[in-house]
Coordinates of C-alpha atoms and ligand atoms in Angstrom, one line a residue:
M795 CA 51.4 -45.1 -24.0
T796 CA 47.8 -44.9 -22.8
L797 CA 49.0 -45.1 -19.2
K798 CA 51.4 -42.3 -19.8
K799 CA 48.5 -40.1 -21.3
N800 CA 46.3 -40.9 -18.3
I801 CA 49.0 -40.0 -16.0
L802 CA 49.5 -36.6 -17.7
A803 CA 45.7 -36.0 -17.6
L804 CA 45.8 -36.8 -13.8
R805 CA 48.6 -34.3 -13.4
Q806 CA 46.8 -31.6 -15.3
K807 CA 43.5 -32.3 -13.4
K808 CA 45.4 -32.2 -10.1
A809 CA 47.2 -29.0 -10.9
I810 CA 43.8 -27.3 -11.8
V811 CA 42.2 -28.3 -8.5
E812 CA 45.3 -27.5 -6.4
K813 CA 45.1 -23.9 -7.7
G814 CA 42.0 -23.5 -5.5
G815 CA 40.0 -20.4 -6.3
G816 CA 42.5 -19.3 -8.9
D817 CA 45.1 -16.5 -9.3
K818 CA 42.8 -13.5 -8.5
A819 CA 41.4 -15.1 -5.4
I820 CA 44.9 -16.1 -4.2
E821 CA 46.1 -12.7 -4.8
K822 CA 43.3 -11.3 -2.6
Q823 CA 44.2 -13.9 0.0
V824 CA 47.9 -12.9 0.1
A825 CA 46.9 -9.2 0.1
M826 CA 45.1 -9.8 3.3
G827 CA 48.3 -11.0 4.7
K828 CA 47.1 -14.6 4.7
M829 CA 48.9 -17.7 3.4
T830 CA 46.8 -20.1 1.2
A831 CA 45.4 -23.2 2.7
R832 CA 47.9 -25.4 0.8
D833 CA 50.9 -23.3 1.8
R834 CA 49.7 -23.5 5.4
I835 CA 49.6 -27.3 5.3
L836 CA 53.0 -27.6 3.6
A837 CA 54.6 -25.2 6.0
L838 CA 53.2 -27.0 9.0
L839 CA 54.1 -30.6 8.0
D840 CA 57.4 -32.3 7.4
A841 CA 58.6 -31.7 3.9
G842 CA 57.2 -34.2 1.5
S843 CA 55.0 -35.9 4.1
F844 CA 51.6 -34.5 3.1
H845 CA 49.2 -36.8 1.2
E846 CA 46.0 -35.4 0.1
Y847 CA 42.5 -37.2 -0.2
D848 CA 39.3 -36.3 -1.8
L849 CA 40.8 -33.7 -4.1
F850 CA 38.1 -34.4 -6.6
V851 CA 35.0 -34.3 -4.4
E852 CA 32.3 -32.0 -5.8
H853 CA 29.3 -30.4 -4.3
E854 CA 25.8 -31.4 -5.4
E855 CA 23.9 -28.3 -4.8
R856 CA 21.7 -27.2 -7.8
N857 CA 19.9 -24.1 -6.6
F858 CA 20.9 -20.4 -6.4
G859 CA 23.2 -20.5 -9.4
M860 CA 25.2 -23.5 -7.9
D861 CA 24.3 -25.9 -10.8
G862 CA 27.6 -26.7 -12.6
K863 CA 29.6 -24.1 -10.4
E864 CA 33.0 -25.5 -10.0
L865 CA 34.5 -25.4 -6.5
P866 CA 37.9 -27.0 -6.4
G867 CA 38.1 -29.5 -3.6
D868 CA 34.8 -28.1 -2.4
G869 CA 36.8 -25.4 -0.6
V870 CA 38.7 -27.6 1.8
I871 CA 41.9 -29.6 1.6
T872 CA 42.2 -32.8 3.7
G873 CA 44.9 -35.4 4.3
T874 CA 47.5 -36.9 6.5
G875 CA 51.1 -36.3 7.0
T876 CA 53.8 -36.0 9.8
I877 CA 54.9 -33.2 12.1
N878 CA 58.6 -33.9 13.4
G879 CA 57.8 -37.5 12.4
A880 CA 54.5 -37.8 14.3
P881 CA 51.6 -38.9 12.1
I882 CA 48.7 -36.5 12.0
C883 CA 45.4 -35.8 10.1
I884 CA 44.7 -32.4 8.9
Y885 CA 42.1 -30.3 7.1
A886 CA 42.4 -26.6 5.9
Q887 CA 39.6 -24.5 4.6
D888 CA 40.3 -22.7 1.4
F889 CA 39.0 -19.2 1.5
T890 CA 39.8 -18.8 -2.1
V891 CA 37.0 -21.1 -3.0
M892 CA 33.7 -19.4 -2.2
G893 CA 35.1 -18.0 1.0
G894 CA 35.9 -21.5 2.3
S895 CA 32.1 -21.7 3.0
L896 CA 31.0 -25.1 4.3
G897 CA 28.6 -27.2 2.3
L898 CA 27.6 -30.8 3.0
K899 CA 30.4 -32.4 0.8
H900 CA 32.9 -29.9 2.3
A901 CA 31.8 -31.1 5.7
R902 CA 31.9 -34.7 4.7
K903 CA 35.6 -34.4 3.6
I904 CA 36.3 -33.0 7.2
T905 CA 34.4 -35.6 9.0
K906 CA 36.0 -38.4 7.0
I907 CA 39.4 -37.2 8.0
M908 CA 38.3 -37.0 11.6
D909 CA 37.1 -40.5 11.6
H910 CA 40.4 -41.6 10.1
A911 CA 42.2 -39.7 12.9
L912 CA 40.0 -41.3 15.6
K913 CA 40.4 -44.8 14.2
M914 CA 44.1 -44.5 13.6
K915 CA 44.8 -42.7 16.8
M916 CA 46.4 -39.5 15.4
P917 CA 45.9 -35.8 16.5
C918 CA 43.5 -34.0 14.2
I919 CA 44.4 -30.4 13.2
G920 CA 41.7 -28.2 11.6
I921 CA 42.7 -24.9 10.0
N922 CA 39.7 -22.6 9.9
D923 CA 39.3 -19.8 7.3
S924 CA 35.7 -19.7 6.2
G925 CA 32.6 -17.5 5.8
G926 CA 30.6 -20.3 7.6
A927 CA 27.6 -22.2 6.5
R928 CA 27.3 -22.1 2.6
I929 CA 24.3 -20.0 2.4
Q930 CA 23.1 -21.5 -0.9
E931 CA 23.1 -25.0 0.7
G932 CA 20.9 -24.3 3.7
I933 CA 20.1 -27.3 5.6
G934 CA 23.0 -29.3 4.0
A935 CA 25.5 -26.9 5.5
L936 CA 23.8 -27.2 8.9
A937 CA 23.8 -30.9 8.8
G938 CA 27.5 -30.8 7.9
Y939 CA 28.3 -28.7 11.0
G940 CA 26.3 -31.0 13.2
E941 CA 28.2 -34.0 11.9
I942 CA 31.4 -32.2 12.7
F943 CA 30.4 -31.2 16.3
Y944 CA 29.3 -34.8 16.9
R945 CA 32.7 -36.1 15.9
N946 CA 34.6 -33.5 17.9
T947 CA 32.7 -34.6 21.0
M948 CA 33.3 -38.4 20.2
A949 CA 37.0 -37.7 19.8
S950 CA 37.3 -35.6 22.9
G951 CA 39.7 -37.1 25.4
V952 CA 40.8 -39.9 22.9
I953 CA 42.9 -38.1 20.4
P954 CA 44.2 -34.4 20.6
Q955 CA 42.2 -32.0 18.5
I956 CA 43.6 -28.7 17.5
S957 CA 41.9 -25.7 15.9
V958 CA 43.7 -23.0 14.0
I959 CA 41.8 -19.9 13.2
L960 CA 43.4 -18.4 10.2
G961 CA 40.6 -16.1 8.9
P962 CA 37.0 -15.7 9.7
C963 CA 35.3 -18.4 11.7
A964 CA 31.8 -17.2 11.9
G965 CA 28.4 -18.3 13.1
G966 CA 27.8 -21.8 14.3
A967 CA 31.3 -22.7 12.8
V968 CA 32.9 -21.5 16.1
Y969 CA 31.5 -24.3 18.0
S970 CA 33.8 -26.8 16.5
P971 CA 37.0 -25.0 17.7
A972 CA 35.2 -24.6 21.1
L973 CA 34.8 -28.3 21.3
T974 CA 38.4 -29.0 20.6
D975 CA 41.3 -29.1 23.0
F976 CA 43.5 -26.1 21.7
V977 CA 42.6 -23.0 19.7
F978 CA 45.5 -21.1 18.0
V979 CA 44.9 -17.5 16.9
V980 CA 46.9 -15.0 14.9
E981 CA 46.9 -11.2 15.4
N982 CA 45.0 -9.4 12.7
I983 CA 44.0 -12.6 11.0
S984 CA 41.8 -14.6 13.3
K985 CA 38.2 -13.5 13.7
M986 CA 35.7 -15.6 15.7
F987 CA 32.1 -14.6 16.5
I988 CA 28.6 -16.1 16.6
T989 CA 27.0 -13.0 15.1
G990 CA 29.1 -10.6 13.0
P991 CA 29.2 -6.8 13.2
N992 CA 26.4 -6.4 10.7
V993 CA 24.0 -8.3 12.5
I994 CA 25.0 -6.5 15.8
E995 CA 24.5 -3.1 14.1
T996 CA 21.1 -4.3 12.7
V997 CA 19.7 -5.8 15.8
L998 CA 21.4 -3.8 18.5
G999 CA 22.3 -0.6 16.7
E1000 CA 25.9 -0.9 17.9
K1001 CA 28.9 -0.3 15.6
I1002 CA 32.0 -2.5 16.2
S1003 CA 34.9 -3.8 14.1
Q1004 CA 35.4 -7.5 13.4
E1005 CA 38.7 -7.2 15.2
D1006 CA 37.3 -5.6 18.4
L1007 CA 34.4 -8.0 18.4
G1008 CA 36.3 -11.3 18.0
G1009 CA 39.9 -10.7 17.0
A1010 CA 42.9 -12.8 18.2
R1011 CA 43.5 -10.6 21.3
V1012 CA 39.8 -10.6 22.3
H1013 CA 40.0 -14.5 22.4
A1014 CA 43.5 -14.8 24.0
E1015 CA 42.9 -12.1 26.7
I1016 CA 39.2 -11.6 27.4
T1017 CA 37.1 -14.7 26.5
G1018 CA 39.6 -17.4 27.1
N1019 CA 38.4 -19.1 23.8
A1020 CA 42.1 -19.2 22.5
H1021 CA 45.0 -21.1 24.1
F1022 CA 47.8 -19.9 21.9
Y1023 CA 48.3 -16.4 20.5
A1024 CA 50.9 -15.5 17.8
L1025 CA 51.8 -12.4 15.8
S1026 CA 52.2 -14.2 12.5
E1027 CA 51.1 -17.4 10.8
M1028 CA 54.7 -18.8 10.8
E1029 CA 54.9 -18.2 14.6
C1030 CA 51.6 -19.9 15.0
L1031 CA 52.7 -22.9 13.1
D1032 CA 55.9 -23.2 15.2
Q1033 CA 53.7 -23.2 18.3
I1034 CA 51.6 -26.1 16.9
K1035 CA 54.8 -28.1 16.1
E1036 CA 56.0 -27.5 19.7
L1037 CA 52.7 -28.6 21.3
I1038 CA 52.6 -31.7 19.1
S1039 CA 56.0 -32.7 20.3
L1040 CA 54.9 -32.4 23.9
I1041 CA 51.4 -34.2 24.0
P1042 CA 50.6 -37.9 23.7
H1043 CA 48.9 -38.7 20.3
S1044 CA 46.1 -40.6 21.9
N1045 CA 44.7 -41.5 25.3
Q1046 CA 46.4 -45.0 24.9
F1047 CA 49.9 -43.7 24.7
K1048 CA 52.4 -41.6 26.6
A1049 CA 54.1 -38.5 25.1
V1050 CA 57.4 -39.3 23.3
K1051 CA 60.1 -39.3 26.0
V1052 CA 63.2 -37.2 25.2
E1053 CA 66.7 -37.0 26.4
P1054 CA 66.4 -35.3 29.8
K1055 CA 68.4 -32.2 30.4
E1056 CA 69.0 -30.4 33.7
P1057 CA 67.4 -26.9 34.1
S1058 CA 69.4 -24.1 32.8
F1059 CA 67.5 -21.2 34.6
P1060 CA 70.3 -18.9 36.0
K1061 CA 68.5 -17.8 39.2
S1062 CA 68.8 -20.1 42.2
I1063 CA 65.3 -21.6 43.2
E1064 CA 66.1 -20.3 46.6
N1065 CA 66.1 -16.7 45.5
I1066 CA 62.9 -16.5 43.6
I1067 CA 60.4 -15.9 46.4
P1068 CA 60.9 -12.7 48.2
A1069 CA 61.7 -12.5 51.8
D1070 CA 58.6 -10.3 52.5
P1071 CA 55.5 -12.7 52.1
K1072 CA 53.5 -9.8 50.7
Q1073 CA 55.8 -9.3 47.7
P1074 CA 54.8 -10.8 44.4
Y1075 CA 57.1 -12.8 42.1
D1076 CA 56.8 -14.6 38.8
V1077 CA 55.9 -18.2 39.6
R1078 CA 57.1 -19.2 36.1
E1079 CA 60.6 -18.7 37.3
V1080 CA 59.9 -21.6 39.8
I1081 CA 58.7 -23.7 36.8
Y1082 CA 61.9 -22.8 34.8
A1083 CA 64.0 -23.8 37.8
L1084 CA 62.3 -27.2 38.0
A1085 CA 61.6 -28.3 34.4
D1086 CA 64.1 -30.1 32.2
D1087 CA 66.2 -27.6 30.2
S1088 CA 64.0 -24.9 31.8
K1089 CA 61.5 -25.2 29.0
F1090 CA 57.8 -24.5 29.6
L1091 CA 55.0 -24.3 27.0
E1092 CA 52.5 -21.9 28.6
V1093 CA 48.8 -22.4 27.6
Q1094 CA 46.3 -19.5 27.8
E1095 CA 49.2 -17.2 28.8
L1096 CA 47.2 -14.0 28.4
W1097 CA 43.8 -15.1 30.0
A1098 CA 43.3 -15.3 33.8
P1099 CA 47.0 -14.8 34.3
N1100 CA 46.5 -15.3 38.0
I1101 CA 46.9 -19.0 37.4
V1102 CA 49.7 -20.5 35.1
I1103 CA 49.1 -23.7 33.2
G1104 CA 51.3 -25.5 30.6
F1105 CA 53.5 -28.3 29.6
G1106 CA 57.1 -29.0 30.5
R1107 CA 59.3 -32.1 30.9
M1108 CA 60.7 -33.9 33.9
N1109 CA 63.4 -36.5 33.2
G1110 CA 62.3 -36.4 29.6
D1111 CA 58.6 -37.0 30.2
T1112 CA 55.8 -34.5 29.6
V1113 CA 54.2 -33.2 32.7
G1114 CA 51.5 -30.4 33.2
F1115 CA 52.2 -27.6 35.5
V1116 CA 49.4 -25.7 37.4
A1117 CA 50.7 -22.7 39.4
N1118 CA 49.2 -19.8 41.2
Q1119 CA 50.8 -16.6 39.8
P1120 CA 51.4 -14.2 42.7
M1121 CA 52.2 -11.5 40.1
Y1122 CA 48.5 -11.1 39.3
L1123 CA 45.8 -10.6 41.9
A1124 CA 48.3 -12.3 44.4
G1125 CA 47.5 -15.6 42.5
V1126 CA 43.9 -15.6 43.9
L1127 CA 41.4 -18.2 42.5
D1128 CA 38.5 -16.6 40.7
C1129 CA 35.9 -17.8 38.1
D1130 CA 38.3 -17.7 35.1
A1131 CA 41.3 -19.0 36.9
S1132 CA 39.0 -22.0 38.0
D1133 CA 37.8 -22.7 34.6
K1134 CA 41.3 -22.3 33.0
A1135 CA 42.9 -24.8 35.6
A1136 CA 40.1 -27.3 35.7
R1137 CA 39.9 -27.8 32.0
F1138 CA 43.7 -28.2 31.8
I1139 CA 43.7 -30.7 34.6
R1140 CA 41.1 -32.8 32.8
Y1141 CA 43.2 -32.6 29.7
C1142 CA 46.2 -33.9 31.5
D1143 CA 44.2 -36.7 33.1
A1144 CA 42.6 -37.7 29.8
F1145 CA 46.0 -38.0 28.1
N1146 CA 48.0 -39.7 30.9
I1147 CA 50.1 -36.6 31.8
P1148 CA 51.1 -36.2 35.4
I1149 CA 50.3 -33.0 37.2
I1150 CA 52.6 -30.8 39.3
T1151 CA 50.8 -28.2 41.2
L1152 CA 52.7 -25.3 42.6
E1153 CA 50.7 -23.4 45.3
D1154 CA 50.9 -19.9 46.6
M1155 CA 47.5 -18.0 46.9
P1156 CA 45.3 -16.5 49.4
G1157 CA 42.2 -18.4 48.5
Y1158 CA 39.2 -17.7 46.4
L1159 CA 38.6 -13.9 45.4
P1160 CA 35.8 -12.3 47.7
G1161 CA 33.3 -9.9 46.4
V1162 CA 29.8 -9.4 44.9
D1163 CA 31.1 -9.5 41.3
Q1164 CA 32.7 -12.9 41.7
E1165 CA 29.7 -14.3 43.8
H1166 CA 27.3 -13.2 41.1
A1167 CA 29.5 -14.5 38.3
G1168 CA 29.1 -17.8 39.9
V1169 CA 32.4 -18.5 41.7
I1170 CA 30.8 -21.2 43.7
R1171 CA 30.0 -23.1 40.4
H1172 CA 33.3 -22.3 38.7
G1173 CA 35.4 -22.9 41.7
A1174 CA 33.8 -26.3 42.2
K1175 CA 35.2 -27.3 38.8
M1176 CA 38.7 -27.4 40.1
L1177 CA 37.7 -29.6 43.0
Y1178 CA 36.0 -31.8 40.6
A1179 CA 38.9 -32.0 38.2
Y1180 CA 41.6 -32.8 40.7
S1181 CA 39.4 -35.2 42.6
E1182 CA 38.5 -37.1 39.3
A1183 CA 42.0 -37.1 38.0
T1184 CA 43.8 -40.5 38.3
V1185 CA 47.2 -39.5 36.9
A1186 CA 50.1 -38.8 39.3
K1187 CA 49.4 -35.7 41.2
V1188 CA 52.1 -33.9 43.2
T1189 CA 51.8 -30.6 45.0
V1190 CA 54.4 -28.2 46.4
I1191 CA 53.2 -25.4 48.6
L1192 CA 55.7 -22.6 48.0
R1193 CA 54.2 -20.1 50.4
K1194 CA 50.5 -19.3 50.9
A1195 CA 47.8 -22.0 51.1
Y1196 CA 44.7 -20.5 52.6
G1197 CA 41.1 -21.5 52.9
G1198 CA 39.1 -23.1 50.1
G1199 CA 42.1 -22.5 47.7
Y1200 CA 44.3 -24.8 50.0
I1201 CA 41.8 -27.6 49.3
A1202 CA 41.3 -26.9 45.7
M1203 CA 45.0 -26.7 44.7
N1204 CA 45.4 -30.5 44.6
S1205 CA 45.4 -31.0 48.4
R1206 CA 45.9 -34.5 50.0
H1207 CA 42.2 -34.4 50.7
L1208 CA 41.4 -34.4 47.0
G1209 CA 43.8 -37.3 46.4
A1210 CA 47.2 -35.8 45.9
D1211 CA 49.8 -38.6 45.8
F1212 CA 52.6 -36.5 47.1
M1213 CA 52.4 -33.1 49.1
F1214 CA 55.4 -31.1 49.7
A1215 CA 55.8 -27.7 51.4
W1216 CA 58.7 -25.2 51.6
P1217 CA 59.6 -24.2 55.1
G1218 CA 58.0 -20.7 54.6
A1219 CA 54.6 -22.2 53.7
E1220 CA 51.6 -20.7 55.4
I1221 CA 48.7 -23.2 55.5
A1222 CA 45.6 -22.0 57.3
V1223 CA 41.9 -21.3 57.1
M1224 CA 42.6 -17.6 56.3
G1225 CA 45.3 -15.0 56.2
P1226 CA 46.7 -14.1 59.8
E1227 CA 45.2 -10.5 59.6
G1228 CA 41.7 -11.6 58.8
A1229 CA 41.9 -14.5 61.3
A1230 CA 43.2 -12.4 64.1
N1231 CA 40.5 -9.7 63.5
I1232 CA 37.7 -12.3 63.8
I1233 CA 38.9 -14.6 66.6
F1234 CA 40.5 -11.9 68.7
R1235 CA 38.0 -9.2 67.9
K1236 CA 37.0 -8.7 71.6
E1237 CA 40.6 -8.6 73.0
I1238 CA 41.6 -6.1 70.2
M1239 CA 38.6 -3.8 70.8
E1240 CA 39.1 -3.7 74.6
A1241 CA 42.9 -3.2 74.3
E1242 CA 44.2 0.3 75.1
D1243 CA 46.3 0.1 72.0
E1244 CA 44.2 -1.7 69.5
D1245 CA 46.8 -1.7 66.8
A1246 CA 49.5 -3.0 69.0
M1247 CA 47.1 -5.8 70.3
R1248 CA 46.1 -6.6 66.7
Q1249 CA 49.8 -7.0 65.7
Q1250 CA 50.4 -9.2 68.7
K1251 CA 47.5 -11.4 67.8
V1252 CA 48.4 -11.6 64.2
Q1253 CA 51.9 -12.7 65.2
E1254 CA 50.5 -15.3 67.6
Y1255 CA 48.3 -16.5 64.8
I1256 CA 51.2 -16.8 62.4
E1257 CA 53.4 -18.7 64.9
K1258 CA 50.6 -21.2 65.8
F1259 CA 48.9 -21.9 62.5
A1260 CA 50.5 -20.1 59.5
N1261 CA 53.4 -22.6 58.9
P1262 CA 53.7 -26.0 57.3
Y1263 CA 54.3 -27.9 60.5
V1264 CA 50.6 -28.2 61.7
A1265 CA 49.6 -29.8 58.4
A1266 CA 52.8 -32.0 58.5
S1267 CA 52.0 -33.1 62.0
K1268 CA 48.7 -34.5 60.8
G1269 CA 50.2 -36.1 57.7
Y1270 CA 48.5 -33.8 55.3
I1271 CA 52.0 -32.9 54.0
D1272 CA 54.4 -35.6 53.4
A1273 CA 57.5 -33.6 53.8
V1274 CA 58.6 -30.1 54.5
I1275 CA 61.4 -29.7 52.0
E1276 CA 64.2 -27.1 51.0
P1277 CA 63.7 -25.3 47.8
L1278 CA 66.9 -26.9 46.4
E1279 CA 65.6 -30.4 47.0
T1280 CA 62.4 -29.8 45.0
R1281 CA 63.4 -31.1 41.6
E1282 CA 65.0 -34.1 43.0
L1283 CA 61.8 -35.0 45.1
L1284 CA 59.5 -34.3 42.2
L1285 CA 61.5 -36.5 39.9
H1286 CA 61.4 -39.3 42.6
A1287 CA 57.7 -38.8 43.2
L1288 CA 57.1 -39.1 39.4
E1289 CA 59.3 -42.0 39.1
V1290 CA 57.6 -44.0 41.9
S1291 CA 54.1 -43.1 40.5
K1292 CA 54.8 -44.5 37.2
N1293 CA 52.6 -47.6 37.7
K1294 CA 49.9 -45.7 39.6
D1295 CA 46.6 -47.5 39.2
D1296 CA 43.7 -45.7 40.7
Y1297 CA 40.1 -46.7 40.2
R1298 CA 36.9 -44.7 40.3
P1299 CA 33.5 -46.2 40.9
A1300 CA 31.8 -47.4 37.8
K1301 CA 29.5 -44.9 36.2
K1302 CA 28.4 -43.7 32.8
H1303 CA 29.9 -40.3 33.5
G1304 CA 29.9 -37.9 36.4
I1305 CA 28.1 -34.5 36.4
P1306 CA 30.8 -31.9 36.7
P1307 CA 29.8 -28.4 37.5
F1308 CA 30.1 -27.3 33.8
Ligands
LIG609 C1 28.4 -18.7 0.7 C2 30.1 -17.1 1.0 C3 30.0 -17.3 2.3 C4 28.9 -18.0 2.8 C5 31.5 -15.9 2.0 N1 31.1 -16.3 0.8 N2 30.8 -16.5 2.9 N3 29.4 -17.9 0.1 N4 28.1 -18.8 1.9 N5 28.6 -18.3 4.1 C6 31.7 -15.9 -0.5 C7 31.3 -14.5 -0.9 O1 30.1 -14.5 -1.5 C8 32.5 -14.3 -1.9 O2 32.1 -14.8 -3.1 C9 33.6 -15.1 -1.3 O3 33.1 -16.0 -0.5 C10 34.5 -14.2 -0.5 O4 33.8 -13.5 0.4 P1 34.0 -11.9 0.6 O5 32.7 -11.4 1.3 O6 34.3 -11.2 -0.7 O7 35.3 -11.7 1.6 P2 35.5 -10.7 2.7 O8 35.2 -9.3 2.3 O9 37.0 -11.1 3.2 O10 34.5 -11.1 3.9 C11 34.6 -12.4 4.6 C12 33.3 -12.5 5.5 C13 32.0 -12.4 4.6 C14 33.4 -11.6 6.6 C15 33.4 -14.0 6.0 O11 32.1 -13.1 3.4 C16 30.8 -12.7 5.3 O12 30.2 -11.9 6.2 N6 30.3 -13.9 4.9 C17 29.0 -14.4 5.6 C18 29.3 -14.8 7.0 C19 28.0 -15.5 7.5 O13 27.1 -14.8 7.9 N7 28.0 -16.8 7.4 C20 26.9 -17.7 7.8 C21 27.0 -17.7 9.3 S1 25.7 -18.7 9.8 P3 32.6 -14.2 -4.5 O14 31.9 -15.1 -5.5 O15 32.1 -12.8 -4.5 O16 34.0 -14.3 -4.5 C22 26.3 -20.2 10.2 C23 25.4 -21.1 10.7 C24 26.1 -22.4 11.1 O17 27.4 -20.4 9.9 C25 25.3 -23.0 12.1 C26 25.9 -24.3 12.6 C27 25.4 -24.7 13.9

């Protein structure tokens, strides 16, 4: 009888805490177009799989009217569950409880579940919806953030860390997502900034809305802080599920292999690149023509679109694609494209995901803006990332491979395992026009018809150097291949690279050009 009573009391206690900030606060949350923290977790995880811990944790603050103030779950829900059968750790800040603000106990619930994820080798998903450091707690809140950042760093490259921004993520709170692997944002809901509009107005006298300062689109398109952008919370949760299905769940494992499916993209791979080498095209079509089932999960789609990165599968195994995008800026490499690719290459390397590089670019972007923005430092990140990576690395030169970009896009010289080139590939120090103007300047200037001479010299240069055969004659390209052979050769290259064992000199760590 007593046990029954106790069980009933437990159920009542749980029901009260599970209500979070109560009906009024939940109404306000829903009126803002937001799901509650609990609903978000339940919608993301497999039905019935969520198990919650630390439901009854309470804050210990006694100042500023906090003595005896009840904060259910201390404003954050933590636990474990599964996504399509894969075990994960999760936490979701509950904005209905004091704005999801982070005090020390709230932070300790988060660090406890993070420790669990690291120990048990599971992805850790954090749903952020918070007014930041709980102002009443002062240093306790700051300590809590520091403890989270430390764990983000320790777990980096060991387990996947995913941040979902479903509300405000203000002040120092933004640095946890920034330290994690993938940041998801939702239109009209996500807001990320270090200093809010009020502070900006006070200090700088500038008026700006939260949306324009750090809304979803800002981070998906301009800052590059976000990796996935969705129009609704449900779309965002679906994106997370897809990502989880593609990535390994720790650096000790490979991603789950699925039944391979042939590409279903209707266009022939031979018809994607236009006959005129100056015409752009969408390199994602080449990826669709190569990847299993023509499926490709693009990462950072809206930021630095001159390079395309993302995950697909080959023969059922996850691979990372890095591809220049001739549709934007001719696929040139610039500061942002270098940052975007370098980080993705390091992700793939950390998690044992082979990298397929598709190359078609005229080199690094020239200009004062880029030089002053640090294209030397940023560009070097790609060289570092490819050179450092020990996973299988295969490159296909589709068309242009010029200058420093040729080296940077996983060339043989940086350790590519297999280098293929299509027959129309142009591999040279610079584009034929630029090259002819420099090395034949005298002949062109002295010619009666300068234009005709320039054209002749450009043609000479193309025939001599802008083709794949010079590089192939030196062994820098392993095979000049037909587009239709590409998938088969990639599958074979990945198959024979399965036991790749590549060592780097022992060191504490390198000093990449961060
Ligand atoms: C304590 C907070 C809070 C906070 C919100 N609340 N943020 N309580 N500490 N940081 C409380 C509010 O008082 C309110 O309580 C409830 O949460 C809901 O907040 P509202 O303001 O009513 O919601 P809304 O209008 O939607 O505005 C949301 C907001 C705003 C934009 C996030 O609350 C806000 O500007 N908060 C402060 C943001 C901030 O400056 N944070 C500190 C950043 S510094 P009641 O009782 O009225 O319901 C920082 C340093 C970390 O984080 C450094 C780490 C290195």
